[in-house]
Coordinates of C-alpha atoms in Angstrom, one line a residue:
X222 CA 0.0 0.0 0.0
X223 CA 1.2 3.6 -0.6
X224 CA 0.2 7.2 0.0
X225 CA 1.3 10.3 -1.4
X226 CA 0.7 12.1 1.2
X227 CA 3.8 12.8 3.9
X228 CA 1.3 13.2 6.1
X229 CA 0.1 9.5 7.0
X230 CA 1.8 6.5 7.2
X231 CA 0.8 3.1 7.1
X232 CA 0.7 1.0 10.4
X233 CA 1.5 -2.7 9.6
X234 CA 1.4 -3.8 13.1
X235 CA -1.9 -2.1 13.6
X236 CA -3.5 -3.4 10.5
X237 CA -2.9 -7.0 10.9
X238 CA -3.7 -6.4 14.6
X239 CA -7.4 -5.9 13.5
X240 CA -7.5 -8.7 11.3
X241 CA -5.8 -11.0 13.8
X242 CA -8.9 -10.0 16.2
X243 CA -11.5 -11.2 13.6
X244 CA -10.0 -14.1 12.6
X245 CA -9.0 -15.6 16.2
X246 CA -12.2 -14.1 18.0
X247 CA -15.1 -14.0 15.5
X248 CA -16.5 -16.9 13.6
X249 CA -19.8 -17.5 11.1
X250 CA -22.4 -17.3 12.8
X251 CA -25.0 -19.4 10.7
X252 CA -25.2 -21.9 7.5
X253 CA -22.9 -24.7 7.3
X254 CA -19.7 -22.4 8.3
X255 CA -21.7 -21.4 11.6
X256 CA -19.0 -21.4 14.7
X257 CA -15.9 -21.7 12.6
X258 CA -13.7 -19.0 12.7
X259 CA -14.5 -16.0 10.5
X260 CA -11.3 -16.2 7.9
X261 CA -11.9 -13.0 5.9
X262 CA -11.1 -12.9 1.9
X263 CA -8.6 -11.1 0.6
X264 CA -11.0 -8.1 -0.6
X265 CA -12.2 -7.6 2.9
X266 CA -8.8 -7.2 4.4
X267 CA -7.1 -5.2 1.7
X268 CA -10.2 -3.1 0.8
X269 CA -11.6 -2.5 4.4
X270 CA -10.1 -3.4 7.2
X271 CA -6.2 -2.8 6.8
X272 CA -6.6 0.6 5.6
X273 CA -9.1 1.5 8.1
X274 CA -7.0 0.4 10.9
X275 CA -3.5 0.8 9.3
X276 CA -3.1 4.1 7.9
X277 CA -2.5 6.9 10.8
X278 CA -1.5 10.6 11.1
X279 CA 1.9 11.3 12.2
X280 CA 0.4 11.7 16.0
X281 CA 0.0 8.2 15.8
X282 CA -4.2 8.2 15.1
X283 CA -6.5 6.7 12.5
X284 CA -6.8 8.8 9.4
X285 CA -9.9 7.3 8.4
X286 CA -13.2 8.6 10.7
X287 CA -15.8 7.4 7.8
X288 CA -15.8 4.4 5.9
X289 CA -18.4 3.9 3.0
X290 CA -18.9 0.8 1.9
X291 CA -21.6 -0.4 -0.9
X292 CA -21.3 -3.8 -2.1
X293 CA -24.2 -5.9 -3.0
X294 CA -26.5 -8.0 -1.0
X295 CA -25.4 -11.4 -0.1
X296 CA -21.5 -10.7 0.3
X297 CA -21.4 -10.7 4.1
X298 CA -21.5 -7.5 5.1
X299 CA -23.6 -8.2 8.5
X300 CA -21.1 -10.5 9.4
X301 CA -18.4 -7.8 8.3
X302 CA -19.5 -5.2 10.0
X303 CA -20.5 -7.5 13.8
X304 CA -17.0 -8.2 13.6
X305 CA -15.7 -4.3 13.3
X306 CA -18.1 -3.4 16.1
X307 CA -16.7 -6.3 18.1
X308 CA -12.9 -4.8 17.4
X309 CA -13.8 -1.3 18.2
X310 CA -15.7 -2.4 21.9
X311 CA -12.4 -5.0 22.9
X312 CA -10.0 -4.0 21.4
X313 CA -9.6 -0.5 19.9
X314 CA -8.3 0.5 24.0
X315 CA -10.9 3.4 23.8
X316 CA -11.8 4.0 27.7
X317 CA -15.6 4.1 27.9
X318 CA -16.2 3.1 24.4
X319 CA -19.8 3.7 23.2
X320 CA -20.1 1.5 20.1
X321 CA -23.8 1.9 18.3
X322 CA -25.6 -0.5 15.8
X323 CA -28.0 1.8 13.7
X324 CA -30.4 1.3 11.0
X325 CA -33.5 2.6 9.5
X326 CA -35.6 0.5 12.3
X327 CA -34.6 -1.5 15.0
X328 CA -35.1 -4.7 13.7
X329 CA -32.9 -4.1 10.7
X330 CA -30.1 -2.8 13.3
X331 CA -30.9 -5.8 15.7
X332 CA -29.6 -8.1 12.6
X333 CA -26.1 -7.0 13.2
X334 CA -25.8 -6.7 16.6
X335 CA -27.3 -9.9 17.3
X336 CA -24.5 -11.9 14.7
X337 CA -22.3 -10.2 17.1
X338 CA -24.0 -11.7 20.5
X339 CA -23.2 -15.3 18.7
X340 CA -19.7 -14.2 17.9
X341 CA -19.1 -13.9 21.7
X342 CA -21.2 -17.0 22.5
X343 CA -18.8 -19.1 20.6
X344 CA -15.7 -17.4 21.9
X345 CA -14.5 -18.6 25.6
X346 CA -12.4 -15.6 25.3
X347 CA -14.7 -13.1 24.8
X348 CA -17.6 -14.8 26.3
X349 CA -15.6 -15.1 29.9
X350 CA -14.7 -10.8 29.5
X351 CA -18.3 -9.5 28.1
X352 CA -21.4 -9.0 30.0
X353 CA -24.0 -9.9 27.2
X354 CA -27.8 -9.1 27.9
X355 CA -30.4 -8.8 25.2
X356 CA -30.1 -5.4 24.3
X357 CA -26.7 -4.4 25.3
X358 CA -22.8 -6.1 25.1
X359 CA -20.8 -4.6 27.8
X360 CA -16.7 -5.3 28.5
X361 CA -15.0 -3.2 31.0
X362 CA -16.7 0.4 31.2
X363 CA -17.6 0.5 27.4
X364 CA -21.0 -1.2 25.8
X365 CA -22.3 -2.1 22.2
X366 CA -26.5 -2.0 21.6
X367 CA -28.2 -1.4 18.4
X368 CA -31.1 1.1 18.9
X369 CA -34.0 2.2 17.3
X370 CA -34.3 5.0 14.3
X371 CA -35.9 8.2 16.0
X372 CA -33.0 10.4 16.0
X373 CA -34.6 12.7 18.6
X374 CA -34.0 10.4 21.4
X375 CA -30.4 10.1 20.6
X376 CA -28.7 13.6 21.3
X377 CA -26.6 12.2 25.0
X378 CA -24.5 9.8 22.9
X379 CA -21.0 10.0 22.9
X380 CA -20.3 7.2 20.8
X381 CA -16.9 6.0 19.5
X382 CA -17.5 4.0 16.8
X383 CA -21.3 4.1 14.8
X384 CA -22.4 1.1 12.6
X385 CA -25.0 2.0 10.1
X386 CA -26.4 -1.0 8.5
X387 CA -28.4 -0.3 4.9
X388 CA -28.3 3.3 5.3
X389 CA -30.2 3.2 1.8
X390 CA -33.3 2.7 4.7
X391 CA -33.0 5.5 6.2
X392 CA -36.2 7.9 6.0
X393 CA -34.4 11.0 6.3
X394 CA -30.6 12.3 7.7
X395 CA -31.6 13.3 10.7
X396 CA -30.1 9.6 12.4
X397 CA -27.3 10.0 10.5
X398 CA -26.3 13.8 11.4
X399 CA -27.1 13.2 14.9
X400 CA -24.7 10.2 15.6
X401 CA -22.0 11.2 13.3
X402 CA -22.2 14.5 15.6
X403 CA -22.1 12.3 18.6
X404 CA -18.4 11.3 17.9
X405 CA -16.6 14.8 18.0
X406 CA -15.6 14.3 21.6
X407 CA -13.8 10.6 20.6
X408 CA -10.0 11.3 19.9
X409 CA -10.3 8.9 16.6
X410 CA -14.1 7.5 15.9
X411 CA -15.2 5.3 13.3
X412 CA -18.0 5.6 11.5
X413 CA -19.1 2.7 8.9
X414 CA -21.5 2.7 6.9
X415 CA -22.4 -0.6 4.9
X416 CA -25.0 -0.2 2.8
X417 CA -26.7 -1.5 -0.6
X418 CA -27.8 0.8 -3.3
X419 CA -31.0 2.6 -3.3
X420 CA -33.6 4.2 -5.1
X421 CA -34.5 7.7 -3.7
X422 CA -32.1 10.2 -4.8
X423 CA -33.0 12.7 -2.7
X424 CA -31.8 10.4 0.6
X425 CA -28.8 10.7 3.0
X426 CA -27.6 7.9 1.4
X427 CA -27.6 8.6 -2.3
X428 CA -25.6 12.1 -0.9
X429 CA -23.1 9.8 0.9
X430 CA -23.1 8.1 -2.3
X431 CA -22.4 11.0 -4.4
X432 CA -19.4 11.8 -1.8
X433 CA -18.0 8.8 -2.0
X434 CA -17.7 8.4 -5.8
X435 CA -16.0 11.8 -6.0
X436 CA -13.4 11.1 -3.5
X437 CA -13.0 7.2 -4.9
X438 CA -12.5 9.2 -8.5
X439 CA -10.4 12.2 -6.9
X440 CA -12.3 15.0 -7.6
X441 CA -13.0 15.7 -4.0
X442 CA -10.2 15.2 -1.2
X443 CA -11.2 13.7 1.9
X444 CA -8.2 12.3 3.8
X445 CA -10.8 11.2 6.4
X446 CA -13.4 9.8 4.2
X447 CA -12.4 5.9 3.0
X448 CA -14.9 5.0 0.0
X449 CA -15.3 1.3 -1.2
X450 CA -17.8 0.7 -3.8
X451 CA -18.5 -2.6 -5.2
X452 CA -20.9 -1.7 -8.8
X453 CA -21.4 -2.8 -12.5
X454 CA -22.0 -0.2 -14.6
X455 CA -25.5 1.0 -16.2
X456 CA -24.3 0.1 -19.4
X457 CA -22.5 -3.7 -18.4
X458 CA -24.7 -6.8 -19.4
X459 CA -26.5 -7.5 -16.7
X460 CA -27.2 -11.1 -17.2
X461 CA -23.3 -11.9 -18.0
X462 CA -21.6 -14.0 -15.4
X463 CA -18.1 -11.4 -15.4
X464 CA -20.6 -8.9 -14.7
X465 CA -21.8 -10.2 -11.7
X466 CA -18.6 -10.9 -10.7
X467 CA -17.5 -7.2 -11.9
X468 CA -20.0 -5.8 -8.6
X469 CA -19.7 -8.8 -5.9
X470 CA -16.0 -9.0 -4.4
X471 CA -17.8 -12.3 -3.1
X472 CA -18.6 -14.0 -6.0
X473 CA -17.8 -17.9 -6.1
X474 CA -17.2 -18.2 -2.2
X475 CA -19.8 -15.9 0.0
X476 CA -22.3 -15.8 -3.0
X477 CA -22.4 -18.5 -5.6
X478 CA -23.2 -18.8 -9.1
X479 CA -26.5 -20.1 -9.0
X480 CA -28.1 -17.7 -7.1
X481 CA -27.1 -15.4 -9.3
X482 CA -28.5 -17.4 -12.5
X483 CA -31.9 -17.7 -10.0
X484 CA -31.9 -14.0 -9.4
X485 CA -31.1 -13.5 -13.1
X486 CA -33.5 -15.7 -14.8
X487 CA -36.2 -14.0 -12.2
X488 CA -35.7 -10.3 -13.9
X489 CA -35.7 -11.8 -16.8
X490 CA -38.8 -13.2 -16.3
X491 CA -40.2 -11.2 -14.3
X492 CA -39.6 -7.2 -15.7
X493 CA -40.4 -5.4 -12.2
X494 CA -38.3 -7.4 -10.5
X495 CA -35.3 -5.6 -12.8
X496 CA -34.6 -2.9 -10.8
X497 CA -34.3 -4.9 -7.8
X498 CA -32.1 -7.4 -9.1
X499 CA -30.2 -4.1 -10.8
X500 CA -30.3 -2.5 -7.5
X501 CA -29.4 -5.3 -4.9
X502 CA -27.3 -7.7 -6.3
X503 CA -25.1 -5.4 -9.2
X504 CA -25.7 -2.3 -6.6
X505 CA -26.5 0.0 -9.3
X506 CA -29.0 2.6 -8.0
X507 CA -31.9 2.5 -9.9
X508 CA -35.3 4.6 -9.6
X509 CA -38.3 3.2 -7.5
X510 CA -40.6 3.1 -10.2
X511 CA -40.4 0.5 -13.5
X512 CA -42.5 -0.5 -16.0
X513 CA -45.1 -3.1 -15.1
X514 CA -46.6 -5.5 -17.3
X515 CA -45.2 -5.5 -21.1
X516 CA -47.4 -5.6 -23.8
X517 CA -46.3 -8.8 -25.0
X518 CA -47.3 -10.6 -21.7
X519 CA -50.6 -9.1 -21.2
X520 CA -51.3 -10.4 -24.9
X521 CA -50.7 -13.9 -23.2
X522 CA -54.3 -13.4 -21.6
X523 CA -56.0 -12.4 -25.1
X524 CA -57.8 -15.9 -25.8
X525 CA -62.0 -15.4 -25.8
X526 CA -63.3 -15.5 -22.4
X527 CA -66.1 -18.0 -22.6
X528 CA -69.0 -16.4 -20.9
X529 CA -71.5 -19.2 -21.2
X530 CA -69.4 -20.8 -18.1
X531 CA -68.8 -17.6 -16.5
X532 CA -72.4 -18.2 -14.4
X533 CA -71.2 -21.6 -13.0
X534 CA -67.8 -19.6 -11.2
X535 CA -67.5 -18.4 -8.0
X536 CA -66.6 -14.3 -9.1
X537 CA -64.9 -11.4 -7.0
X538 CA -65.0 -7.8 -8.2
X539 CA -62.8 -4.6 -7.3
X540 CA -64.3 -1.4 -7.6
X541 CA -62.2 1.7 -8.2
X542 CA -64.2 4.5 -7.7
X543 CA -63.0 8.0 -8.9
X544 CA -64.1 11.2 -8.1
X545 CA -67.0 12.4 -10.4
X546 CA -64.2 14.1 -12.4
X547 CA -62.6 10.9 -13.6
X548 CA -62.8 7.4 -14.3
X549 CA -64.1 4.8 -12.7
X550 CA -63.8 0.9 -12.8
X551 CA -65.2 -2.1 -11.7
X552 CA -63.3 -5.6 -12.2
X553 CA -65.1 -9.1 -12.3
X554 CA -62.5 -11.9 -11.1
X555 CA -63.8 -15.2 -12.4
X556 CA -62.1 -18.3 -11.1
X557 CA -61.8 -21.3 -12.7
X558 CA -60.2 -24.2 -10.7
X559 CA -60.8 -26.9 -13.5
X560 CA -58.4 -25.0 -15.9
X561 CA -56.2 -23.3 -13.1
X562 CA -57.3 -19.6 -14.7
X563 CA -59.2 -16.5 -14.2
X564 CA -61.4 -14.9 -16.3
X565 CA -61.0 -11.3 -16.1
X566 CA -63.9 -8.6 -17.0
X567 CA -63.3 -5.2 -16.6
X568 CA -65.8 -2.6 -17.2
X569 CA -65.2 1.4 -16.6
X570 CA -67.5 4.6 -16.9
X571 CA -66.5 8.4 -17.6
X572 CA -68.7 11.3 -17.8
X573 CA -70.1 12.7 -21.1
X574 CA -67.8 16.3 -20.7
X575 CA -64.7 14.7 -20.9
X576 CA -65.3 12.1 -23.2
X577 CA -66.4 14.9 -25.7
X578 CA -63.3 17.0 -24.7
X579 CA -60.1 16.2 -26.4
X580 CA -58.1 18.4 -23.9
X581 CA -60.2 16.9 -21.3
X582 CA -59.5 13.4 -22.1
X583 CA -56.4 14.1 -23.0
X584 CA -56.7 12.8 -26.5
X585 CA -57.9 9.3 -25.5
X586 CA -61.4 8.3 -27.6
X587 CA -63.5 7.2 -24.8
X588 CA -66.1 7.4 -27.5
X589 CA -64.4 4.0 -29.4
X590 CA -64.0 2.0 -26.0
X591 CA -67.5 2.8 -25.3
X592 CA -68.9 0.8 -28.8
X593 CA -66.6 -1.8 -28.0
X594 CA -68.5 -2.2 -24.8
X595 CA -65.3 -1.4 -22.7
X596 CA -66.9 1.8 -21.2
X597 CA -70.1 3.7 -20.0
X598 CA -69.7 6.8 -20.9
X599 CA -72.8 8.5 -18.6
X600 CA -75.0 12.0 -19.5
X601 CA -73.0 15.5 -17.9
X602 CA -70.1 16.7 -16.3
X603 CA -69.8 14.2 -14.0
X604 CA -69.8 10.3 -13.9
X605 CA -73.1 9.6 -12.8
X606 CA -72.6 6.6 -10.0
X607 CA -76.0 5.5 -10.2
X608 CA -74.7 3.7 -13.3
X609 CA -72.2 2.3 -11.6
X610 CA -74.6 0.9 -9.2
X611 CA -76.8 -0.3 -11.8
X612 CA -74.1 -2.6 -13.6
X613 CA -73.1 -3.8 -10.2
X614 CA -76.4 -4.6 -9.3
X615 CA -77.3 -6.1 -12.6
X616 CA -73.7 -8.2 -12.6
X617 CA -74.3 -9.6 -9.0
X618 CA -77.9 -10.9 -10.9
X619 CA -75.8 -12.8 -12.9
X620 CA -72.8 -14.2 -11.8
X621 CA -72.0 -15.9 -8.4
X622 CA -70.1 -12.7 -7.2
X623 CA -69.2 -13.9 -3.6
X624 CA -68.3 -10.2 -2.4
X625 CA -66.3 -6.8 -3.7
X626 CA -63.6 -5.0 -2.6
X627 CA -63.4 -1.2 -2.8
X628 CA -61.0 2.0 -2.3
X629 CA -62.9 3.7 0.8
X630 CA -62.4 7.1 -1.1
X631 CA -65.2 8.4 -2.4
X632 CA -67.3 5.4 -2.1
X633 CA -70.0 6.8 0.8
X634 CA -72.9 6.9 -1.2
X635 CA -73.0 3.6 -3.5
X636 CA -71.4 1.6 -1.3
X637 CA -73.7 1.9 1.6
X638 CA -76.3 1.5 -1.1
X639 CA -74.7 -1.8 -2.4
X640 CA -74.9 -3.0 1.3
X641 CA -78.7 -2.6 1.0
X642 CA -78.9 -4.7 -1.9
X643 CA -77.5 -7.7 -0.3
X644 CA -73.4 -7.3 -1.9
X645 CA -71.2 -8.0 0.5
X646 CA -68.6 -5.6 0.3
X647 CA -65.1 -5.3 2.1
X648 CA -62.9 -1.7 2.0
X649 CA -59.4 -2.2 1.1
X650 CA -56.8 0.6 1.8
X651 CA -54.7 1.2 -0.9
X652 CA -51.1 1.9 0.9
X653 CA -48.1 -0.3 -0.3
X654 CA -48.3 -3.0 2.9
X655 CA -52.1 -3.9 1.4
X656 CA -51.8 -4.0 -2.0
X657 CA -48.1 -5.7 -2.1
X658 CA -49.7 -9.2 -1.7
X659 CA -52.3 -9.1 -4.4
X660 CA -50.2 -7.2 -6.9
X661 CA -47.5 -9.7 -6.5
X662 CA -49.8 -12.2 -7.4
X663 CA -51.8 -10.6 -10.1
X664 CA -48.0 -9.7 -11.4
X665 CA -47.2 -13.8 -11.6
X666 CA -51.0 -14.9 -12.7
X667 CA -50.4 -12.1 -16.1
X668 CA -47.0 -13.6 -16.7
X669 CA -48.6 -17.5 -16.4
X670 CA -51.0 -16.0 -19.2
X671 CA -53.7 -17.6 -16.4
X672 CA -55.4 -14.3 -16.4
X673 CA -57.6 -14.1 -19.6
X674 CA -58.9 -10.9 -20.8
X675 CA -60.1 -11.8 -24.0
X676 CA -57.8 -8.5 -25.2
X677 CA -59.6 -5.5 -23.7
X678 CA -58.6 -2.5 -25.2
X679 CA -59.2 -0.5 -22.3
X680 CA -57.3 -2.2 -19.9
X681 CA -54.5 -2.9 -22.6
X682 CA -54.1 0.8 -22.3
X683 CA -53.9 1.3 -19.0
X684 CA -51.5 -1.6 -18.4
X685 CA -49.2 0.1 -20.9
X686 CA -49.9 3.3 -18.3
X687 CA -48.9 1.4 -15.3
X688 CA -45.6 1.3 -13.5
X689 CA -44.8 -0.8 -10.1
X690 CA -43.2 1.7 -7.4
X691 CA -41.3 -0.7 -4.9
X692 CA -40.3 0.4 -1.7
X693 CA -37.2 -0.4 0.8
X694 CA -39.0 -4.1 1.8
X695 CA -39.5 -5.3 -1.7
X696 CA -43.5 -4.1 -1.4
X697 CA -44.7 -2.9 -4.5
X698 CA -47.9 -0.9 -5.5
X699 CA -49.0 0.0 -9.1
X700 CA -49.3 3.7 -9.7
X701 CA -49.4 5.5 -13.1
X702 CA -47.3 7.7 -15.2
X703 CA -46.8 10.9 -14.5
X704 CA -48.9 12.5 -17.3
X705 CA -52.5 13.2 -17.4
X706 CA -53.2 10.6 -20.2
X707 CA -52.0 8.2 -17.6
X708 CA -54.8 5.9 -16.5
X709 CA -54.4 2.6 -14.5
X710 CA -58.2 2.7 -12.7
X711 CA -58.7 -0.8 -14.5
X712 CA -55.7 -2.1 -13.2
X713 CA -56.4 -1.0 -9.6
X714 CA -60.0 -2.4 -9.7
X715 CA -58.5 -5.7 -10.7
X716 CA -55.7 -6.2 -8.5
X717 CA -58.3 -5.3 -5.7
X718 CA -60.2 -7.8 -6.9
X719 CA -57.7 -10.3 -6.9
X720 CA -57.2 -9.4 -2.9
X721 CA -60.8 -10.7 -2.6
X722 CA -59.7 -13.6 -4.2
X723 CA -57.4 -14.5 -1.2
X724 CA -59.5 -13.6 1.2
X725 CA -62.1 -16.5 -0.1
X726 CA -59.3 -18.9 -0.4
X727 CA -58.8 -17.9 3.2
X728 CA -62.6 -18.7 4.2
X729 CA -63.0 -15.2 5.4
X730 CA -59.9 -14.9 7.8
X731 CA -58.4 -11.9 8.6
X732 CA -55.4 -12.3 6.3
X733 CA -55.5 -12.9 2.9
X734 CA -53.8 -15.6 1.8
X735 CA -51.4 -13.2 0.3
X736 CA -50.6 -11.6 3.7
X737 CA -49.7 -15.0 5.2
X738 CA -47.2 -15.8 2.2
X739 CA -45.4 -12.5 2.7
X740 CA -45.5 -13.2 6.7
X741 CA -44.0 -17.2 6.2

């Protein structure tokens, strides 16, 4: 290793003195390597941990205070980054020491700190020196605990060395400006920050980012600030093995090949799941919205639907209602067990003024879907909802529609109404946690082709409209472009739909079926 600078020198004694630690006190915690000692790879001691213990100002202190590191999922950062905190509460020889797990919850920070409670178990050595209780480690007059993300609680810290884990979670800076403040007392703290890429660019995260690559590229000089990024390129094939590779220093020992061909074959399959496979496994920072459902794979549900059997199915309908200003759409979920399918109607209705209006409309000819039987287009300014309730009404008369799920906005009047007339009905919020389940399995049902449409227009369109926002977890919701000829009401009504769906095949419990699935 060399520096330019006169003004540091490299420690050798020091920086094989932290890897030493790790490799003679900490071990793998879990999978088939769980309690042998933790034997890091070259990347990890070269990239991380020698320079971040070796290097030192000519007084004899680190140089480094912050360490970045982004590197994809599933290269053993938690393990990584237990073993660091375990270093910097034995054996860093900081009196007092306040070492802090943090994350953008407590559970998420609870992950590493509770890798590092097993360390100790499986160490006589540490074991016999630590006090270890369920929320704290503590060894001499120094502790370790994760804690939880409200930063305003946090102000008395004085904390030596700050482990962020996935600070792509966190919901705003204020956690991250309040402990990284909390260290100016500490003659040489540490703080680390391992982290996968994210998708908000307005985050703390994607600014640490941003700071990071200028100093890794030199065209911002930190002599404090240590950047390690792990990343494919935008423009590298993602589905090529040296890619993969290219963005995991792991690659062939921590993480093997065929999760990566899984993974692969997954995005390929699947289009939203691109930007997460983009995002956590080539750690290329991506934006939280992507196209949904291609055109091609809706097509897959084109076949005739064969209404002379539709009576005989148990049905479940979704009803989007709109304000008066805008559409509105009710879905009929038909399924069919004997053929492993659903039979999907859709059917929406728009007032009179804006189907007239090309401005209003935005150019879309209402006036077309509505002779192809797609659409109601109902007398005024406003969608008249009594039509609505007479094609519900007149639907239910029909089919064996077992109940309805709604959006509780807007939805007073003909809902209540409905109620009257014998439809059970069930509200369903539409934040990400509710709809995740049933969009997830709508998503998998159009790329079956066991969804069949019979190749409505309408609903062509507005798939084309809709894109699948995924948040932190891996939930996704469908929302639309942003443009006013940017309709997914379809789309909504039959994903709520589908929700009823799972709660039949749940026999009415509380959870859907696609609630328990995301909670096993």
């Amino acid at each position: 290793m060399t520096d330019i600078s006169p003004e540091y020198y490299f420690d050798e004694e020091s920086a094989n003195r932290a890897v030493d630690f790790i490799e003679k006190f900490c071990t793998h915690v879990k999978g088939e390597l769980g309690g042998q000692p933790f034997l890091l790879e070259d990347w990890q001691k070269d990239d991380i941990i020698r320079p971040l213990f070796g290097w030192k100002k000519a007084d004899g202190r680190r140089k480094y205070r912050t360490c970045y590191v982004e590197i994809p999922r599933k290269n053993g950062k938690s393990n990584l980054s237990a073993a660091i905190a375990l270093y910097m509460l034995f054996a860093d020889n900081e009196p007092g020491a306040e070492v802090i797990s943090a994350a953008g919850d407590r559970n998420q920070a609870n992950i590493v700190f509770s890798i590092a409670q097993e360390m100790i178990h499986n160490n006589k050595h540490l074991s016999q020196r630590a006090k270890v209780l369920r929320s704290q480690i503590e060894y001499k007059s120094s502790f370790y605990k994760s804690i939880s993300a409200e930063a305003s609680t946090k102000h008395g810290f004085n904390c030596h060395a700050v482990i962020f884990d996935e600070l792509h979670t966190q919901p705003n800076r204020d956690l991250w400006d309040v402990l990284v403040t909390s260290t100016g007392a500490r003659t040489q703290p540490l703080i680390i920050a391992l982290t996968t890429a994210g998708h908000d660019r307005n985050s703390i995260c994607f600014e640490v980012h941003e700071y990071a690559r200028q100093v890794a590229a030199g065209t911002l000089r930190d002599e404090t600030f240590l950047p390690v990024l792990y990343a494919a390129n935008e423009s590298d094939d993602w589905t090529s093995e040296e890619t993969w590779k290219k963005a995991n220093p792991g690659y062939g020992t921590i993480c093997t090949k065929a999760y990566f061909e899984q993974e692969s074959k997954k995005a390929q399959n699947v289009p939203s799941y691109l930007n997460t496979f983009l995002r956590l496994n080539l750690n290329i920072w991506t934006s939280a919205e992507t196209a949904w459902i291609p055109d091609d794979v809706f097509m897959r549900g084109s076949d005739p639907i064969p209404w002379d059997k539709l009576p005989s199915l148990p049905a479940f309908g979704g009803l989007d209602l709109a304000s008066t200003q805008d559409l509105t759409a009710f879905a009929l979920l038909f399924r069919d067990d004997e053929c492993d399918c659903f039979y999907l109607i859709v059917h929406q209705f728009v007032n009179q003024d804006k189907a007239d209006s090309k401005k209003l409309s935005a150019g879309i000819d209402y006036h077309r879907f509505a002779k192809d039987g797609h659409i109601t287009v109902t007398p005024g300014n406003v969608t008249d909802f009594r039509y609505v309730k007479e094609h519900i009404v007149d639907a239910c008369s029909k089919y064996d529609v077992r109940s309805i799920g709604y959006d509780p906005r807007f939805s007073t009047y003909i809902v209540s109404e409905l109620i009257q007339d014998d439809i059970e009905m069930h509200p369903m919020a539409q934040n990400i946690t509710t709809m995740n389940g049933p969009t997830k399995e709508f998503e998998m049902q159009m790329m079956k082709g066991n969804i069949v449409h019979g190749g409505n227009e309408v609903l062509r369109w507005q798939m084309g409209c809709a894109v699948v926002y995924t948040d932190v977890n891996e939930n996704k919701r469908v929302t639309k472009e942003k443009h006013e000829s940017k309709k997914v009401d379809g789309v909504i009504a039959s994903i709520i739909a589908m929700n009823e769906y799972g709660h039949y095949k749940t026999s009415g419990a509380n959870d859907t079926i696609f609630d328990i699935i995301s909670l096993s």
